[in-house]
């Protein structure tokens, strides 16, 4: 009889053609390689070799321009131009120019990653696609460059951590609060090198919820973070035109061997905040009520989806944000923006005083748009609160859910969304 | 030789702030910004042969490789830490920067201790105490021996091409 396997083992066995155990190194051809604005430095590394040996597989490559869009300077513009030339020259059809959205959202909503796939990306939040049952993990630029030439790379088969979720989240408590609580328990490095696999009552989590959770897997050090396929997944994929005969789901065996197991009762989760400068610096919102906020950021690849704008819109409908704060709106994609406009959420939020930014990374990495001044404090729905992350080492970033950010924008101070 | 000692969770924004990500990619552009928010002395005073000694989860955060490229360009012997974040670890292998995972070395270090590395024997001495660290798997040793992933890939592709001709 075959020994039981984790999700990670199964998918790496399927892709490498060998049965595998944690710690083993296997060579595989990934199904997707995602690159973004960093495509320019990646291709610069192997310009000569690309001419000599060619591109291994144009279908492998997905390029999304999202990090500094529209170009914030001549230098960035020149680098975007190089990328567009590369795309034309090598016939890369999965290219998405500025305004399509943040790479991770684009990968999922265009159906470029589907259940059972093995995807790599030169961005740490590539782990997001575990939400749709892909094995997805971040790599560095040099490795992306080598993949352009060979189409294959090595993987260390990870140990796995099992997270069982029970029950249901309460009103005004979101998947963001759940994942911040999980990261606090496991620690910012607690899942290093591991595959984090979610079990239990996940049927109570929407696709948007799962994307928020998988997105932050890397914030506990995980290699990937994955959900099984259920009705929610199938319905979501069908809504974007991906029918079940186009994918082959993979899931762990019931008795698979996990390095560690945790259980979280979703009904016990409360609105959470990650205080500066670490993602596992957890505080219940009630500890920080009244803390003055200069800038609120609603969006990013963590929380820039329709349900995020919906809950914020519900809170801010027919209201105005406090004059002492600013609210930035950063939809994760054009598609999200369109849907949120159709439903009136964007109108509500702009009327409330929000500033709409183009779908992309915007202020999240501190390169442009909405940078912070020294001693300013930002309450953000993003995934990182590291010192200097939003462009200023003397500013503070607090991470929270869209509900907490919207409620706090109303008063200019940290506010418990359950009290609105 | 100087030992630069840092704590846990030294993230990539501390090693190389994200605001420079799309304007610096050459080693000489990166070097002046290394650790600038955490330890402004580092970029100016680091010398080849120095060693960085850190706690757990060194290199967590973004997948940007400038920290690795910059640190490699300083010529430091190695980064010794309790543990490394995985993308940083891979990036280091790919650049040929030596990382050593050795919890004991960090714990036993006292200011002023002499640190000696013996890569051939997978051994590190800290203030007279010796620690063994785990050997890399053969696949990875091959990449390191080639001087990094790109030279490794280049030689494999060239060999394959010659075979076909
Ligand atoms: S939104 Fe932020 S975290 Fe997400 S891909 Fe862009 S820069 Fe990275």
Short mmCIF file of C-alpha atoms and ligand atoms in Angstrom, two decimals, chain A residues 36 66-67 102-104 123-125 215 300-302 330 360-362 364-365 382-384 389, ligand 1:
data_model
loop_
_atom_site.label_atom_id
_atom_site.label_comp_id
_atom_site.label_asym_id
_atom_site.label_seq_id
_atom_site.Cartn_x
_atom_site.Cartn_y
_atom_site.Cartn_z
CA UNK A 36 6.28 41.60 -12.95
CA UNK A 66 1.85 46.30 -11.61
CA UNK A 67 4.52 47.42 -9.17
CA UNK A 102 -1.75 43.23 -9.22
CA UNK A 103 0.04 40.18 -10.59
CA UNK A 104 -1.35 37.73 -8.03
CA UNK A 123 7.52 37.63 -5.98
CA UNK A 124 7.12 36.41 -2.43
CA UNK A 125 3.31 36.52 -2.43
CA UNK A 215 -1.42 35.45 0.40
CA UNK A 300 -3.37 45.50 -2.24
CA UNK A 301 -3.06 41.84 -3.19
CA UNK A 302 -4.10 40.93 0.35
CA UNK A 330 -6.31 50.38 -4.26
CA UNK A 360 -1.60 47.91 -8.96
CA UNK A 361 0.77 47.87 -6.01
CA UNK A 362 0.66 51.63 -5.39
CA UNK A 364 2.35 49.04 -0.72
CA UNK A 365 6.08 48.93 -1.42
CA UNK A 382 -1.63 45.04 3.15
CA UNK A 383 0.48 42.11 4.30
CA UNK A 384 3.66 43.74 5.64
CA UNK A 389 8.15 49.42 3.82
S1 LIG C 1 0.38 44.69 -3.52
FE1 LIG C 1 2.15 44.84 -2.21
S2 LIG C 1 2.51 42.79 -1.43
FE2 LIG C 1 1.11 42.63 -3.17
S3 LIG C 1 2.44 42.19 -4.94
FE3 LIG C 1 2.15 44.41 -4.82
S4 LIG C 1 3.90 45.17 -3.60
FE4 LIG C 1 3.74 42.97 -3.28
#
